[in-house]
Amino acid sequence: MDIRVDHLSKGFADTAALKDVCLSVRSGELMALLGPSGSGKTTLLRVIAGLEMPDEGRVFFGEEDATHVPVQKRGVGFVFQHYALFRHMTVAQNIGYGLRVRTRSKRPPSSDIEARIRNLLALVQLEDLGARYPGQLSGGQRQRVALARALAVEPRVLLLDEPFGALDAKVRKDLRRWLREIHEHTGQTTIFVTHDQDEALELADRVTILKEGGVEQTGTPEEVHEDPATPFVMSFIGDTTCLPVSTRDGALWYDGTRLSVAAPAGDVQVTELYVRPWDLAFVKEGEPDALAGTVAAIRRSAGGRRASVRLSSGQMLEAEISTDSLLNAQDIVFLRILRGKVFRDT
Amino acid sequence: MSEAPKPHRPTTEARWVRVTTTLVSLVFLGLFLVLPLIAVFVEAFRSGVGAYFASFQDPDALAAIRLTLMVAAIAVPLNLVFGIAASWAIAKFHFKGKSLLITLIDLPFSVSPVVAGLVFILLFGAQGLLGPWLRAHDVEIIFALPGIVLATVFVTFPFVARELIPLMQDQGTADEEAALSLGASGFKAFWTVTLPNVRWALLYGVLLCNARAMGEFGAVAVVSGHIRGETNTMPLHVEILYNEYNFVAAFAVASLLALLALLTLAAKSFLEWRYGDAIAARAAH
């Protein structure tokens, strides 16, 4: 089911939660809504679900204008951040709830409901836990029950609000991979909200980045990572250092050094250069485009090692270094900027 | 080598502090709660078991018991409905004047029951605001069952709401939203999700409400008119008997009230034991 959101606006009390948001999700796609807290991503998801009414704009499910269709009739499966499992029902009763509350004429026979519950329990790998209560499950198991419950009603679109937000790092990673597999298996159009850029990039077919209620960019993980549309996207997706630069003689200059990064064509003034930690190279002293600095600290992260370099101007710059590097704190180094991103001044 | 200090929890006080505080509470409890309760039963059985049960043969006593049960049977369901409606509104919706409503719900706790009774006299009494109109239409409120029910409802209405509001606020609206998104109607979501989520607290509130409805004296005393066999509830009947120096009968009826209180207490403890599990499950949720 294609989902289209057209010029959506929504305000709460005196703050605007969504400002003229347009979004289109293709059938079968896994779309991530990514942004910091307060960016309106959850509000957007809730408007699509019908849990919030927009002030302006429309929501389309395929060709159908669903803006005023109540949540019950919209055919969405919603997975809540804190699961919202019915604590007085067993896992199986939770999963069957959406089928059992249907009016008699639309309700499948009891044996079909039982069979569907069994299938879903198998899908979420909780075959033996159907008789348990939510209080007896771990966080990851609850999340899977919530997903099974949402899938039980065969929704037109699956909506997940920070699905892994309340889980610890290891479980998050496992569930992420597992959700991807489920998505490939069911082909269900899915929109999920997250504030974790790794999660969005790893899981989604396309990512929409929101900031203060507006869409900054929509694109594949590759596009938003390699070709960010705005400085906000640049610094939100992956680590970035921003250097103050100037344009002169068709080149970019930082602190009196002519950089080897190409300046934008035409007569454009640029004042900021965004640099990723892995777009830097350590070079020998005396190279004309090298920036001198002192290693302030070396940090280990799960993915590799980073050096924080204090340039002679006082500016800090993050640089990726190899795991067998012999670099130490207080060493004097020379850095060449291999690649950087500039944005037109607005 | 010096002796290792005993492991000692930082919140544990010295022995004499623990003993003293425990002793003070026990003595206090014994003096002001247990002793009077025993006295009630001792007095009731002073002239033997026969005299005790004979007290309940008196038609006036039977009428008082009947009236008390009837008042509770009307007032408690009314406050059950009111309590659920008010806590639902407060916990699940945003509206202006919400904090005012919460404050108003607490009003009966802070107003003397006698004042509550007088308010109803001022409204519905013969000299009251609506008195002449009521008389013209032959409606009896004061010195009759409706007045007693009104006074009881007023005094007992915070009990259910007060139990439910914090729990419902704590639970939020996510469960209801989940039910709605799965296709349940608003009524079905209320019936299958909201109500089961608060069932223990609800029962607990109803029990407390019932205990107070049966035991209320002040507000009812003002509006009842003390007509023997007609508008006397059990607490009022106890007072009358006592004033007539009919101690055995007075304490016999009082013992029945005390028994009701003890039963409520037992039921409440049972619920807390059950409900305690529910709270733990929620915390782990």
XYZ file of C-alpha atoms in Angstrom:
631
model
C 0.000 0.000 0.000
C 1.424 3.397 -1.009
C 1.233 5.952 1.763
C 1.287 9.605 0.864
C 1.297 12.576 3.174
C 0.452 15.911 1.605
C 1.352 19.309 3.124
C 0.656 18.141 6.651
C 0.688 20.629 9.530
C -0.101 20.081 13.153
C 0.419 22.243 16.206
C 0.276 21.463 19.888
C -0.822 24.297 22.186
C 1.673 26.933 21.067
C 4.370 24.867 19.369
C 4.214 23.529 15.833
C 4.857 19.803 15.814
C 4.661 19.430 12.038
C 5.171 22.123 9.428
C 4.046 21.481 5.875
C 5.350 17.915 5.724
C 5.215 15.954 2.460
C 6.195 12.325 2.340
C 5.549 9.389 0.118
C 6.197 5.781 1.040
C 6.180 3.174 -1.716
C 4.340 -0.090 -1.409
C 6.444 -2.720 0.341
C 9.032 -0.192 1.402
C 10.696 0.059 4.795
C 10.887 3.752 5.601
C 12.633 5.280 8.601
C 11.606 8.615 10.110
C 14.791 9.868 11.700
C 15.303 12.919 13.840
C 16.228 14.199 17.280
C 13.579 14.391 19.986
C 11.087 17.143 19.283
C 11.531 16.838 15.525
C 7.919 15.717 15.064
C 8.688 12.204 13.847
C 6.386 10.465 16.328
C 3.622 12.998 15.669
C 3.924 12.298 11.938
C 3.635 8.555 12.589
C 0.603 9.080 14.823
C -1.095 11.248 12.204
C -0.561 8.508 9.614
C -2.044 6.011 12.089
C -5.045 8.224 12.806
C -4.136 8.640 16.470
C -3.724 12.380 15.896
C -5.724 14.638 13.608
C -3.740 17.049 11.426
C -4.611 20.764 11.422
C -3.961 20.934 7.706
C -3.046 18.565 4.912
C -4.086 15.094 3.820
C -3.087 11.490 4.314
C -3.566 9.069 1.416
C -3.586 5.279 1.630
C -3.158 4.361 -2.024
C -5.776 6.430 -3.844
C -8.026 6.655 -0.787
C -8.074 9.895 1.187
C -7.725 8.525 4.712
C -7.399 11.884 6.488
C -10.739 11.535 8.241
C -10.908 7.746 8.483
C -10.907 6.790 12.184
C -8.006 4.735 13.482
C -10.172 1.611 13.820
C -11.009 1.587 10.111
C -7.642 2.693 8.793
C -6.114 -0.760 8.783
C -2.821 0.082 10.467
C -0.690 -2.032 12.747
C 0.869 0.196 15.389
C 3.714 -0.913 17.624
C 4.152 1.370 20.602
C 7.441 2.403 22.113
C 6.595 0.733 25.418
C 4.725 -2.101 23.673
C 1.328 -1.330 25.307
C 0.613 -5.029 25.686
C -2.597 -5.857 27.534
C -1.179 -7.050 30.833
C -4.234 -9.010 31.910
C -4.196 -11.121 28.739
C -1.836 -13.915 27.756
C 0.509 -13.533 24.826
C -1.877 -15.540 22.629
C -4.871 -13.439 23.723
C -2.910 -10.273 22.985
C -2.094 -11.445 19.492
C -5.680 -12.554 18.824
C -7.238 -9.368 20.223
C -7.553 -7.516 16.922
C -9.379 -10.471 15.344
C -11.629 -11.198 18.324
C -12.936 -7.622 18.698
C -14.306 -7.634 15.174
C -18.054 -7.680 14.717
C -19.504 -11.136 14.252
C -19.890 -10.783 10.492
C -16.230 -9.860 9.973
C -14.725 -12.124 12.631
C -12.911 -15.221 11.360
C -13.975 -18.521 12.946
C -12.305 -19.347 16.225
C -10.220 -22.148 14.712
C -8.825 -19.733 12.115
C -7.920 -17.251 14.832
C -6.115 -19.991 16.762
C -4.222 -21.023 13.632
C -3.259 -17.435 12.875
C -1.988 -16.940 16.433
C 0.130 -20.089 16.092
C 1.575 -18.876 12.786
C 2.418 -15.479 14.207
C 3.978 -16.974 17.331
C 6.177 -19.038 15.018
C 7.003 -15.961 12.921
C 8.192 -14.039 15.983
C 9.877 -17.152 17.398
C 7.830 -17.357 20.576
C 6.071 -20.682 19.908
C 6.172 -21.872 23.503
C 5.219 -18.642 25.222
C 1.608 -18.260 24.096
C 0.245 -18.948 27.573
C 2.559 -16.504 29.368
C 1.562 -13.039 30.539
C 3.444 -9.968 29.290
C 4.833 -9.401 32.799
C 6.690 -12.708 32.528
C 8.549 -11.783 29.328
C 11.788 -9.923 28.646
C 11.752 -6.582 26.850
C 12.797 -8.089 23.520
C 10.121 -10.779 23.785
C 7.458 -8.179 24.554
C 8.485 -6.182 21.527
C 8.058 -9.273 19.372
C 4.614 -9.957 20.841
C 3.631 -6.353 20.091
C 4.761 -6.839 16.497
C 2.841 -10.103 16.153
C -0.272 -8.437 17.575
C 0.003 -5.606 15.036
C 0.558 -8.044 12.163
C -2.421 -10.209 13.181
C -4.957 -7.786 11.718
C -3.167 -7.857 8.330
C -2.651 -4.108 8.333
C -2.244 -2.057 5.177
C 0.774 -0.414 6.753
C 2.884 -1.309 9.779
C 3.892 1.636 11.968
C 6.552 1.319 14.649
C 7.285 4.051 17.180
C 10.892 3.791 18.403
C 10.555 0.011 18.302
C 13.887 -0.705 19.963
C 14.130 2.400 22.109
C 13.721 0.678 25.456
C 16.044 -2.270 24.805
C 19.716 -2.742 25.555
C 22.316 -2.520 22.795
C 22.786 -6.235 22.095
C 19.056 -7.001 21.921
C 18.562 -3.946 19.709
C 21.030 -5.244 17.153
C 19.493 -8.718 17.079
C 15.953 -7.389 16.783
C 17.002 -4.971 14.060
C 18.315 -7.774 11.869
C 15.301 -9.880 12.722
C 12.842 -7.088 11.795
C 14.596 -6.743 8.446
C 14.125 -10.467 7.851
C 10.452 -10.301 8.805
C 10.008 -7.380 6.448
C 11.608 -9.272 3.594
C 9.395 -12.243 4.410
C 6.084 -10.348 4.605
C 6.737 -7.494 2.175
C 4.700 -5.309 4.501
C 4.833 -1.553 3.905
C 6.494 -0.339 7.093
C 7.284 3.046 8.603
C 9.338 3.259 11.758
C 10.466 6.115 13.924
C 13.932 6.275 15.421
C 16.445 8.753 16.761
C 19.316 6.339 16.126
C 20.974 7.022 12.763
C 22.720 3.618 12.688
C 19.384 1.917 13.099
C 17.813 3.965 10.322
C 20.679 3.481 7.887
C 21.047 -0.232 8.521
C 17.375 -1.125 8.474
C 15.543 1.161 6.089
C 15.142 1.201 2.315
C 14.788 4.950 2.548
C 15.249 7.440 5.349
C 13.393 10.689 5.984
C 15.228 13.093 8.245
C 13.115 15.538 10.206
C 14.088 18.647 12.084
C 11.769 20.882 14.068
C 8.675 19.537 12.358
C 9.928 19.817 8.789
C 11.465 17.316 6.353
C 15.167 17.986 5.748
C 15.802 15.184 3.286
C 14.373 11.900 2.047
C 16.607 9.373 0.380
C 18.268 5.990 0.487
C 20.777 5.439 3.308
C 23.506 5.864 0.674
C 22.105 9.201 -0.503
C 21.587 10.778 2.888
C 25.002 9.612 4.046
C 27.022 10.510 0.958
C 25.072 13.482 -0.281
C 23.357 15.180 2.631
C 21.078 18.011 1.563
C 21.626 20.279 4.548
C 24.248 20.893 7.238
C 21.789 19.423 9.734
C 21.609 16.100 7.865
C 25.387 16.123 7.494
C 25.993 16.458 11.200
C 23.086 14.231 12.266
C 24.113 11.291 10.075
C 27.558 10.282 11.251
C 30.225 12.295 13.031
C 31.279 15.559 11.496
C 33.601 18.411 12.265
C 32.687 21.829 10.939
C 35.609 24.086 9.973
C 35.236 27.807 9.286
C 36.681 28.410 5.798
C 36.809 31.153 3.230
C 36.751 31.143 -0.583
C 39.570 32.857 -2.429
C 41.117 32.400 -5.899
C 38.764 29.468 -6.614
C 39.966 27.516 -3.597
C 38.991 26.957 0.016
C 41.220 28.351 2.718
C 41.389 27.467 6.368
C 43.538 29.479 8.753
C 45.852 30.613 5.966
C 46.218 27.160 4.408
C 44.962 26.470 0.917
C 43.007 23.202 1.094
C 43.011 20.585 -1.632
C 39.234 20.233 -1.405
C 37.681 21.679 -4.540
C 35.715 24.896 -4.032
C 32.233 25.020 -5.526
C 32.085 26.264 -9.102
C 30.973 29.800 -9.820
C 31.079 32.829 -7.625
C 29.781 31.244 -4.456
C 30.826 32.245 -0.989
C 31.299 29.362 1.406
C 32.023 29.761 5.094
C 31.790 26.237 6.453
C 33.405 22.960 5.486
C 32.050 19.713 6.963
C 34.561 16.908 7.332
C 34.039 13.258 8.301
C 36.652 11.602 10.558
C 37.504 9.082 7.837
C 38.082 11.723 5.158
C 41.380 12.813 6.684
C 44.895 11.541 5.969
C 48.013 11.875 8.094
C 50.814 13.335 5.954
C 54.443 14.405 6.356
C 55.488 17.834 7.537
C 55.914 20.385 4.789
C 53.041 19.353 2.522
C 51.438 22.616 1.376
C 47.830 21.649 2.127
C 48.541 20.018 5.515
C 47.113 21.362 8.733
C 49.393 21.093 11.752
C 48.035 19.980 15.099
C 48.641 18.139 18.335
C 46.946 14.901 19.319
C 44.865 15.747 22.374
C 43.467 12.289 23.055
C 43.010 8.896 21.496
C 39.714 7.100 22.014
C 38.657 3.581 21.384
C 35.132 2.942 20.128
C 33.408 -0.288 19.138
C 34.195 0.333 15.467
C 37.771 1.609 15.567
C 40.004 4.312 16.996
C 39.741 8.070 16.888
C 42.261 10.818 17.475
C 41.120 14.214 18.650
C 43.543 16.660 17.087
C 43.881 20.238 18.253
C 44.850 22.331 15.223
C 47.218 25.265 15.669
C 44.155 27.533 15.463
C 42.716 25.859 18.556
C 39.975 24.079 16.549
C 39.407 20.407 17.415
C 39.238 17.876 14.587
C 38.233 14.207 14.854
C 40.285 11.812 12.722
C 39.931 8.068 12.280
C 43.179 6.166 12.805
C 44.049 2.558 12.132
C 43.897 0.125 15.037
C 47.656 -0.575 14.827
C 48.605 3.096 14.691
C 51.476 4.063 16.994
C 50.134 7.548 17.522
C 50.179 8.872 21.065
C 48.684 11.827 22.824
C 50.808 15.007 22.520
C 52.284 13.845 19.164
C 52.487 16.539 16.540
C 50.692 15.546 13.344
C 49.861 16.958 9.902
C 46.447 16.331 8.407
C 45.237 16.592 4.853
C 41.524 16.941 4.227
C 40.728 14.451 1.443
C 37.066 15.190 1.142
C 34.604 17.607 2.609
C 31.122 18.880 2.098
C 30.148 22.494 1.574
C 26.701 24.018 1.596
C 25.640 27.259 0.004
C 25.122 29.931 2.576
C 21.486 30.551 3.223
C 44.356 -7.216 63.518
C 41.284 -5.215 64.275
C 37.894 -6.873 64.195
C 35.968 -6.287 60.962
C 32.915 -4.102 61.512
C 29.579 -5.880 61.199
C 27.882 -5.437 57.841
C 25.422 -2.657 58.442
C 22.777 -1.255 56.145
C 22.889 2.528 56.032
C 19.133 2.799 56.625
C 19.198 0.659 59.773
C 18.984 2.605 63.016
C 20.289 1.732 66.447
C 18.445 -0.987 68.332
C 16.854 1.316 70.886
C 15.408 3.522 68.142
C 13.832 0.545 66.428
C 12.402 -0.870 69.657
C 11.022 2.481 70.800
C 9.300 3.395 67.550
C 7.781 -0.076 67.228
C 6.622 -0.014 70.823
C 5.091 3.451 70.516
C 3.078 2.452 67.457
C 1.941 -0.803 69.041
C 0.835 0.857 72.292
C -0.929 3.588 70.350
C -2.681 1.053 68.151
C -3.712 -1.059 71.137
C -4.969 1.879 73.154
C -6.937 3.622 70.438
C -7.994 0.831 68.105
C -7.897 -2.663 69.514
C -9.112 -1.882 73.015
C -12.241 0.035 71.915
C -13.036 -2.691 69.408
C -12.828 -5.352 72.115
C -14.911 -3.138 74.409
C -17.680 -3.015 71.804
C -17.956 -6.790 71.712
C -17.570 -7.190 75.495
C -20.389 -4.712 76.123
C -22.566 -6.347 73.465
C -22.269 -9.770 75.081
C -22.449 -8.491 78.696
C -25.934 -9.935 79.315
C -25.244 -13.128 77.441
C -25.611 -14.424 73.928
C -29.409 -14.573 74.208
C -29.751 -10.864 74.984
C -27.305 -10.104 72.175
C -29.367 -11.820 69.533
C -32.625 -10.559 71.055
C -31.435 -7.034 70.201
C -31.799 -7.873 66.530
C -35.414 -9.024 66.980
C -36.446 -5.436 67.612
C -38.333 -4.202 64.486
C -36.664 -0.792 64.777
C -33.234 -2.394 64.731
C -34.198 -4.510 61.736
C -35.541 -1.418 59.971
C -32.262 0.395 60.642
C -30.242 -2.487 59.199
C -32.508 -2.625 56.155
C -32.240 1.133 55.602
C -28.445 1.100 55.915
C -28.145 -1.715 53.388
C -30.520 0.074 51.032
C -28.644 3.374 51.273
C -25.344 1.606 50.584
C -26.926 -0.325 47.698
C -27.919 2.971 46.050
C -24.983 5.199 47.005
C -22.160 2.779 46.167
C -23.213 2.048 42.544
C -23.787 5.774 41.984
C -20.292 6.567 43.193
C -18.907 3.655 41.204
C -20.260 5.196 38.007
C -19.215 8.694 39.048
C -15.744 7.511 40.090
C -15.072 5.716 36.823
C -16.381 8.623 34.750
C -14.385 11.230 36.662
C -11.126 9.301 36.725
C -11.499 8.375 33.059
C -11.996 12.013 32.143
C -9.137 13.204 34.317
C -6.633 10.550 33.312
C -7.321 10.239 29.610
C -8.393 13.663 28.373
C -7.020 17.169 28.460
C -9.527 19.850 29.301
C -9.718 23.171 31.059
C -10.561 23.079 34.748
C -9.070 19.625 35.244
C -7.173 20.556 38.394
C -10.295 22.235 39.734
C -12.204 18.988 39.234
C -9.514 17.035 41.093
C -9.707 19.517 43.960
C -13.500 19.329 44.046
C -13.390 15.539 44.240
C -11.419 15.908 47.467
C -13.950 18.346 48.923
C -15.904 15.781 50.970
C -12.643 14.808 52.695
C -12.073 18.348 53.876
C -15.638 19.428 54.617
C -17.205 18.347 57.894
C -20.016 15.865 57.211
C -22.346 17.972 59.351
C -21.828 20.899 57.005
C -22.582 18.606 54.074
C -25.844 17.602 55.726
C -26.762 21.228 56.415
C -26.161 22.121 52.767
C -28.828 19.637 51.758
C -31.224 21.028 54.382
C -30.620 24.515 52.977
C -31.324 23.253 49.478
C -34.179 20.834 49.972
C -35.539 21.562 53.488
C -38.974 23.085 54.147
C -37.399 26.543 54.494
C -34.770 25.757 51.851
C -34.290 27.085 48.332
C -36.204 24.325 46.619
C -38.429 23.505 49.612
C -41.685 25.165 48.476
C -41.422 23.731 44.976
C -40.743 20.243 46.346
C -43.695 20.511 48.743
C -45.972 21.653 45.931
C -44.987 18.611 43.891
C -45.188 16.262 46.866
C -41.517 15.253 46.731
C -39.929 14.256 50.015
C -36.168 14.544 50.246
C -35.230 15.712 53.717
C -36.217 13.370 56.574
C -36.636 10.609 53.972
C -34.596 8.067 52.010
C -33.579 10.443 49.156
C -32.013 12.884 51.623
C -30.068 10.134 53.360
C -28.834 8.792 50.028
C -27.818 12.292 48.884
C -25.855 12.932 52.080
C -24.177 9.510 51.835
C -23.275 9.979 48.179
C -21.746 13.359 48.996
C -19.622 11.993 51.799
C -18.442 8.884 49.938
C -17.867 10.074 46.413
C -14.070 10.571 46.582
C -13.337 6.944 47.445
C -13.614 5.263 44.033
C -12.295 8.230 42.054
C -9.329 8.700 44.398
C -8.305 5.060 43.962
C -8.583 5.134 40.187
C -7.138 8.522 39.191
C -3.469 7.897 40.082
C -3.536 4.404 38.591
C -5.197 5.523 35.357
C -2.855 8.503 35.050
C 0.086 6.207 35.567
C -1.151 3.788 32.911
C -1.657 6.507 30.311
C -3.528 6.013 27.064
C -1.196 3.725 25.117
C -3.190 0.559 25.928
C -6.410 2.169 24.724
C -4.689 3.441 21.593
C -3.379 -0.054 20.940
C -6.901 -1.473 21.283
C -8.338 1.194 18.959
C -5.634 0.682 16.342
C -6.485 -3.036 16.389
C -10.060 -2.166 15.465
C -11.838 -2.072 18.828
C -14.612 0.481 19.285
C -14.242 2.995 22.104
C -16.705 1.094 24.259
C -15.044 -2.240 23.569
C -11.616 -0.791 24.371
C -12.986 0.521 27.673
C -14.593 -2.791 28.526
C -11.769 -5.113 27.472
C -8.704 -3.008 28.291
C -9.322 -0.021 30.564
C -11.568 -1.695 33.095
C -9.502 -4.891 33.509
C -6.408 -2.719 33.971
C -7.924 -1.044 37.030
C -10.119 -3.850 38.359
C -8.311 -4.364 41.675
C -8.109 -0.682 42.457
C -11.767 -0.369 41.519
C -12.822 -3.152 43.872
C -10.692 -1.661 46.601
C -12.319 1.742 46.113
C -15.788 0.212 46.176
C -15.029 -1.597 49.437
C -13.835 1.589 51.127
C -16.793 3.497 49.708
C -19.176 0.837 51.034
C -17.636 0.842 54.502
C -18.004 4.587 54.749
C -21.540 4.557 53.275
C -22.690 2.144 55.965
C -20.882 3.885 58.796
C -21.602 7.539 57.958
C -23.082 9.402 60.919
C -22.729 13.186 60.771
C -24.196 14.085 57.394
C -26.949 11.486 57.688
C -27.829 12.596 61.242
C -28.612 16.087 59.945
C -30.899 15.057 57.097
C -32.511 11.930 58.554
C -34.787 13.403 61.238
C -34.255 10.309 63.447
C -37.670 8.791 62.817
C -37.522 5.385 64.465
C -38.141 2.474 62.158
C -38.218 4.818 59.190
C -35.222 7.105 58.733
C -32.791 5.686 61.260
C -29.687 4.099 59.825
C -27.569 1.757 61.935
C -25.164 4.409 63.280
C -28.116 6.656 64.200
C -29.918 3.748 65.826
C -26.855 2.993 67.942
C -26.846 6.539 69.214
C -30.529 6.486 70.105
C -30.237 3.196 71.958
C -27.211 4.467 73.821
C -28.958 7.673 74.858
C -31.784 5.530 76.221
C -29.280 3.625 78.388
C -30.051 0.455 76.399
C -26.365 -0.478 76.347
C -26.637 -4.118 75.323
C -28.768 -3.340 72.277
C -26.628 -0.310 71.379
C -23.416 -2.299 71.477
C -25.024 -5.242 69.691
C -25.860 -3.046 66.688
C -22.476 -1.357 67.017
C -20.786 -4.754 66.968
C -22.516 -5.490 63.681
C -21.097 -2.277 62.220
C -17.685 -3.141 63.629
C -17.942 -6.594 62.087
C -18.706 -5.022 58.723
C -15.617 -2.857 59.115
C -13.492 -5.887 59.988
C -14.801 -7.793 56.982
C -13.996 -4.830 54.733
C -10.529 -4.709 56.214
C -10.014 -8.408 55.585
C -11.233 -8.082 52.010
C -8.984 -5.067 51.528
C -5.934 -6.941 52.844
C -6.715 -9.799 50.511
C -6.982 -7.386 47.617
C -3.755 -5.639 48.530
C -2.073 -9.004 48.466
C -3.508 -9.695 45.004
C -3.203 -6.120 43.809
C 0.389 -5.976 45.088
C 1.262 -8.589 42.460
C -0.425 -6.483 39.821
C 1.642 -3.475 40.871
C 4.845 -5.502 40.725
C 3.925 -6.809 37.285
C 3.303 -3.273 36.124
C 6.619 -2.047 37.452
C 8.368 -4.792 35.507
C 6.323 -3.994 32.436
